[in-house]
Amino acid sequence: MSIRISVITPTYNRATVLYRVYESLKAQTYKDFEWIVIDDGSVDDTRTVVEEYIKENLFPIRYFYQENNGKHIALNEGCKKALGEMIVIADSDDSFTGNAFEVMLKYWDEIPDEDKKNYRGITCRCYDPADNSEIGFITNDKYLDLLGLDATYKYKINFEMWGINRRDLMLKFPFPDIRRTDKGGLHFFPETVIWDNMGRNYKVRYINECLRAYYKDQDNATTNVNNRRSQENIYLWEHLINDVLDYFWYSPMRFIKAFVGITMDGLLNGESYFDIVKRGKNAARRVGIMMFSPFGFVLFLKHRKKCI
């Protein structure tokens, strides 16, 4: 069987919810896919659950175990092992419609072959499974073709989304190898940075279909919003300030938040003020960090007071 789609699921102690992904995969109308489960050091019965799925032999499933190094490292490993032309990232508690792969591939195959080199992939909307309400809005047309950066910052298409992406680009733009077990290691690396890095030169076809359920009460151990995120956020603020500041006037509050946040989270991470300012790649950006640093310092003090 040919494989066009590799579904990558990084997971950590999520044995009780993996069935959502598995049931969604079983329901797919498009069958030429594989499921790669990267177990990021689970101590529950994740391996046993996946082995039972493998025994059912309904579609190719490959299971890999690694030390607890973070979701971003698991995704890198999954992309290296993938056989498919396209990558789908399915979090360990995701569910999606039975026609999700068929619909996304339909839109992808409508792009002329000679133009595909200019596209990252297909992105769809999500829905709230509690009431089936649709999340976000893209266009009244069937789809929009936009550079990723334009979509995010100029057109404000930055709500919860999902999609398929070219495997070769996922390999060309890997997550940085900052492991959770390293000093200052990460639980995850902000995916926005990766999509933005692709988005300066590659388009995305944004479609209106809502194909993935977004569970607002997710408690994923690899991305849990209750985790202290200062170590992760600092990379997002640094990226916004250094890499995409040319989009400032399209989303000024987003960039102001970055200038404030880089001081707050830098101090929470134990960095010196001097080192925080040095995160700006040139004099103008460093001045911007210094201008907004008083606000970041106040927020740092409030956060520290809460923790006492």
Coordinates of C-alpha atoms in Angstrom, one line a residue:
M1 CA 0.0 0.0 0.0
S2 CA 1.3 3.5 -0.9
I3 CA 1.4 6.0 2.0
R4 CA 0.7 9.6 1.2
I5 CA 0.0 10.8 4.8
S6 CA 2.0 10.1 7.9
V7 CA 0.1 10.9 11.1
I8 CA 2.5 11.7 14.0
T9 CA 1.3 11.6 17.5
P10 CA 3.7 12.7 20.3
T11 CA 2.3 11.4 23.6
Y12 CA 3.2 11.4 27.3
N13 CA 1.1 9.5 29.8
R14 CA -2.0 9.8 27.6
A15 CA -3.1 6.2 27.4
T16 CA -6.6 7.0 28.5
V17 CA -7.3 9.4 25.6
L18 CA -5.3 7.9 22.7
Y19 CA -8.5 6.1 21.6
R20 CA -9.7 9.5 20.2
V21 CA -7.0 9.5 17.6
Y22 CA -7.3 5.8 16.9
E23 CA -11.1 5.9 16.4
S24 CA -10.7 8.9 14.1
L25 CA -8.1 7.1 12.1
K26 CA -10.3 4.0 11.8
A27 CA -13.1 6.2 10.5
Q28 CA -11.1 7.8 7.7
T29 CA -12.5 7.5 4.2
Y30 CA -9.0 7.9 2.8
K31 CA -7.0 4.9 3.7
D32 CA -3.4 5.4 2.5
F33 CA -1.9 6.6 5.7
E34 CA 0.3 5.4 8.6
W35 CA 0.2 6.3 12.3
I36 CA 3.5 7.0 14.0
V37 CA 3.2 7.1 17.8
I38 CA 6.2 8.7 19.5
D39 CA 6.0 7.9 23.2
D40 CA 7.9 10.7 25.0
G41 CA 8.9 8.7 28.1
S42 CA 5.4 7.6 29.4
V43 CA 5.2 5.7 32.6
D44 CA 1.6 4.6 32.1
D45 CA 0.4 1.8 29.9
T46 CA 0.7 3.7 26.6
R47 CA 2.8 1.0 25.0
T48 CA 0.3 -1.7 25.9
V49 CA -2.6 0.4 24.5
V50 CA -0.7 1.0 21.2
E51 CA 0.3 -2.7 20.9
E52 CA -3.3 -3.7 21.1
Y53 CA -4.1 -1.3 18.3
I54 CA -1.3 -2.8 16.3
K55 CA -2.7 -6.3 16.8
E56 CA -6.0 -5.2 15.2
N57 CA -4.0 -4.6 12.0
L58 CA -6.4 -2.1 10.5
F59 CA -3.7 0.2 9.1
P60 CA 0.1 0.6 9.6
I61 CA 1.0 1.7 13.1
R62 CA 4.6 2.2 14.3
Y63 CA 5.4 2.8 17.9
F64 CA 8.7 4.4 19.1
Y65 CA 9.8 5.2 22.7
Q66 CA 12.2 8.0 23.6
E67 CA 13.3 9.6 26.9
N68 CA 11.1 12.4 28.1
N69 CA 12.5 15.2 25.9
G70 CA 9.5 17.2 24.9
K71 CA 6.9 17.3 22.2
H72 CA 9.1 19.2 19.8
I73 CA 11.8 16.5 19.9
A74 CA 9.1 13.8 19.4
L75 CA 7.8 15.6 16.3
N76 CA 11.3 15.9 14.8
E77 CA 11.8 12.1 15.3
G78 CA 8.4 11.4 13.8
C79 CA 9.2 13.4 10.7
K80 CA 12.4 11.6 10.2
K81 CA 10.7 8.2 10.5
A82 CA 7.7 9.2 8.3
L83 CA 7.1 7.6 4.9
G84 CA 4.4 9.8 3.7
E85 CA 4.5 12.8 1.3
M86 CA 2.4 14.8 3.8
I87 CA 2.5 15.1 7.6
V88 CA -0.5 15.4 10.0
I89 CA 0.3 16.2 13.6
A90 CA -2.4 14.6 15.8
D91 CA -2.1 15.4 19.4
S92 CA -2.7 12.4 21.7
D93 CA -6.2 13.6 22.6
D94 CA -7.3 14.8 19.2
S95 CA -10.3 13.7 17.2
F96 CA -11.2 14.6 13.7
T97 CA -13.9 13.9 11.1
G98 CA -13.9 10.7 9.1
N99 CA -13.4 12.6 5.8
A100 CA -10.6 14.9 7.1
F101 CA -7.8 13.3 5.0
E102 CA -9.9 13.0 1.9
V103 CA -11.0 16.6 2.0
M104 CA -7.5 18.0 2.7
L105 CA -5.9 15.9 0.0
K106 CA -8.6 16.9 -2.5
Y107 CA -7.6 20.6 -2.0
W108 CA -3.9 19.7 -2.2
D109 CA -4.3 17.8 -5.4
E110 CA -6.2 20.7 -7.0
I111 CA -3.0 22.8 -6.7
P112 CA -1.1 22.4 -10.0
D113 CA 2.0 20.2 -9.6
E114 CA 4.3 22.9 -10.8
D115 CA 3.0 25.3 -8.1
K116 CA 3.1 22.9 -5.2
K117 CA 6.7 23.8 -4.5
N118 CA 5.4 27.2 -3.3
Y119 CA 3.0 25.8 -0.8
R120 CA 3.5 24.4 2.7
G121 CA 0.2 22.5 2.8
I122 CA -3.5 22.7 3.6
T123 CA -5.0 24.3 6.8
C124 CA -8.5 23.8 7.9
R125 CA -10.7 25.1 10.8
C126 CA -11.6 23.4 14.0
Y127 CA -14.9 23.0 15.8
D128 CA -15.9 22.8 19.5
P129 CA -17.2 19.2 20.1
A130 CA -19.3 20.4 23.1
D131 CA -21.8 22.1 20.8
N132 CA -20.3 21.6 17.3
S133 CA -19.8 25.4 16.9
E134 CA -17.3 26.4 14.3
I135 CA -14.1 28.2 15.4
G136 CA -12.8 31.2 13.5
F137 CA -13.6 32.5 10.0
I138 CA -11.4 32.4 6.9
T139 CA -13.4 33.5 3.8
N140 CA -16.7 33.3 2.0
D141 CA -14.9 31.6 -0.9
K142 CA -13.8 28.0 -1.0
Y143 CA -10.3 28.8 0.2
L144 CA -7.6 31.5 0.4
D145 CA -4.1 31.1 -0.7
L146 CA -1.8 33.2 1.4
L147 CA 1.8 33.4 2.6
G148 CA 1.7 32.1 6.2
L149 CA 3.0 35.3 7.6
D150 CA 0.4 37.4 5.8
A151 CA -2.3 35.1 7.0
T152 CA -1.3 35.3 10.6
Y153 CA -0.4 38.9 11.0
K154 CA -2.1 40.8 8.2
Y155 CA -5.3 38.9 7.9
K156 CA -5.5 37.7 11.5
I157 CA -6.1 34.1 10.6
N158 CA -4.5 32.9 13.9
F159 CA -7.2 30.9 15.7
E160 CA -7.1 27.2 16.4
M161 CA -6.4 25.4 13.2
W162 CA -5.1 22.1 11.8
G163 CA -3.8 20.6 8.6
I164 CA -1.4 18.7 6.4
N165 CA 2.1 19.8 5.7
R166 CA 4.8 18.7 3.3
R167 CA 7.2 16.3 4.9
D168 CA 10.2 17.8 3.1
L169 CA 9.5 21.2 4.6
M170 CA 9.0 19.7 8.1
L171 CA 12.5 18.3 7.7
K172 CA 13.9 21.5 6.3
F173 CA 12.5 23.5 9.3
P174 CA 12.9 21.3 12.3
F175 CA 12.3 22.3 15.9
P176 CA 15.5 23.2 17.7
D177 CA 17.1 20.4 19.6
I178 CA 16.5 21.8 23.1
R179 CA 15.7 18.7 25.1
R180 CA 13.6 18.6 28.2
T181 CA 16.4 16.8 30.0
D182 CA 18.9 19.6 29.2
K183 CA 19.5 22.4 31.6
G184 CA 16.8 24.9 30.8
G185 CA 15.1 22.3 28.6
L186 CA 11.6 22.6 27.2
H187 CA 8.4 20.8 27.5
F188 CA 7.6 22.0 24.0
F189 CA 8.8 24.6 21.5
P190 CA 6.3 27.2 20.3
E191 CA 5.0 25.8 16.9
T192 CA 4.2 29.4 15.8
V193 CA 7.9 29.9 15.3
I194 CA 8.2 27.0 12.9
W195 CA 5.1 28.0 10.9
D196 CA 6.3 31.6 10.7
N197 CA 9.7 30.5 9.5
M198 CA 8.0 28.6 6.6
G199 CA 5.5 31.4 6.2
R200 CA 7.8 34.0 4.8
N201 CA 8.4 32.0 1.6
Y202 CA 5.6 29.4 1.4
K203 CA 1.9 29.8 0.9
V204 CA -0.9 27.8 2.7
R205 CA -4.2 27.0 1.2
Y206 CA -6.7 27.9 4.0
I207 CA -10.0 26.1 3.6
N208 CA -13.3 26.7 5.4
E209 CA -14.1 23.1 6.4
C210 CA -14.0 22.4 10.1
L211 CA -12.3 19.0 10.3
R212 CA -10.8 18.7 13.8
A213 CA -12.4 18.8 17.2
Y214 CA -10.7 21.3 19.6
Y215 CA -11.1 20.3 23.2
K216 CA -10.8 23.4 25.3
D217 CA -10.3 21.5 28.5
Q218 CA -7.3 19.6 27.2
D219 CA -4.9 18.5 29.9
N220 CA -2.1 17.2 27.6
A221 CA 1.0 16.6 29.7
T222 CA 3.2 17.7 26.8
T223 CA 1.4 21.0 26.2
N224 CA -0.5 21.6 29.5
V225 CA -1.4 25.3 29.9
N226 CA -1.0 24.8 33.6
N227 CA 2.7 24.1 33.2
R228 CA 5.0 27.0 33.8
R229 CA 5.6 28.3 30.3
S230 CA 8.2 31.0 30.8
Q231 CA 11.0 28.9 29.4
E232 CA 8.9 28.2 26.3
N233 CA 7.4 31.6 25.8
I234 CA 10.8 33.4 25.7
Y235 CA 11.5 31.8 22.3
L236 CA 8.2 33.1 21.0
W237 CA 8.9 36.6 22.2
E238 CA 12.4 36.5 20.8
H239 CA 11.1 35.3 17.4
L240 CA 8.4 38.0 17.2
I241 CA 10.9 40.7 18.1
N242 CA 13.8 39.5 15.9
D243 CA 12.2 37.7 12.9
V244 CA 8.9 39.2 12.0
L245 CA 8.9 42.7 13.4
D246 CA 8.3 44.0 9.8
Y247 CA 4.6 43.0 10.5
F248 CA 4.4 45.2 13.6
W249 CA 1.8 47.6 12.2
Y250 CA -0.6 44.8 11.2
S251 CA -0.8 43.5 14.8
P252 CA 0.9 46.0 17.1
M253 CA -0.5 44.7 20.4
R254 CA 0.9 41.3 19.6
F255 CA 4.4 42.7 19.3
I256 CA 4.0 45.0 22.3
K257 CA 3.1 41.9 24.3
A258 CA 6.3 40.3 23.1
F259 CA 8.4 43.3 24.1
V260 CA 6.8 43.2 27.6
G261 CA 6.8 39.4 27.8
I262 CA 10.5 39.0 27.0
T263 CA 11.4 40.9 30.2
M264 CA 8.8 39.2 32.4
D265 CA 9.6 35.7 31.3
G266 CA 13.3 36.3 31.1
L267 CA 13.3 37.4 34.8
L268 CA 11.2 34.4 35.7
N269 CA 13.8 32.2 34.0
G270 CA 16.5 33.8 36.2
E271 CA 18.1 35.8 33.4
S272 CA 19.9 39.0 34.1
Y273 CA 18.4 42.2 32.6
F274 CA 21.6 42.6 30.5
D275 CA 21.1 39.1 29.0
I276 CA 17.4 39.8 28.3
V277 CA 18.2 43.0 26.4
K278 CA 20.9 41.2 24.4
R279 CA 18.2 38.9 23.0
G280 CA 17.4 41.7 20.6
K281 CA 19.5 41.1 17.5
N282 CA 20.3 44.8 16.9
A283 CA 20.3 48.2 18.6
A284 CA 16.8 49.1 17.6
R285 CA 15.3 45.9 19.0
R286 CA 17.3 46.3 22.2
V287 CA 16.0 49.8 22.6
G288 CA 12.4 48.4 22.2
I289 CA 13.0 45.8 24.9
M290 CA 14.4 48.5 27.2
M291 CA 11.4 50.8 26.5
F292 CA 8.9 48.1 27.6
S293 CA 10.9 46.5 30.3
P294 CA 9.3 48.4 33.2
F295 CA 6.0 46.8 32.3
G296 CA 7.6 43.4 32.1
F297 CA 9.3 44.0 35.5
V298 CA 5.9 44.9 37.1
L299 CA 4.3 41.7 35.7
F300 CA 7.3 39.7 37.0
L301 CA 6.8 41.1 40.5
K302 CA 3.1 40.3 40.4
H303 CA 3.8 36.7 39.2
R304 CA 6.5 36.2 41.8
K305 CA 4.2 37.5 44.6
K306 CA 1.5 34.9 43.5
C307 CA 4.0 32.1 43.8
I308 CA 5.1 33.1 47.3

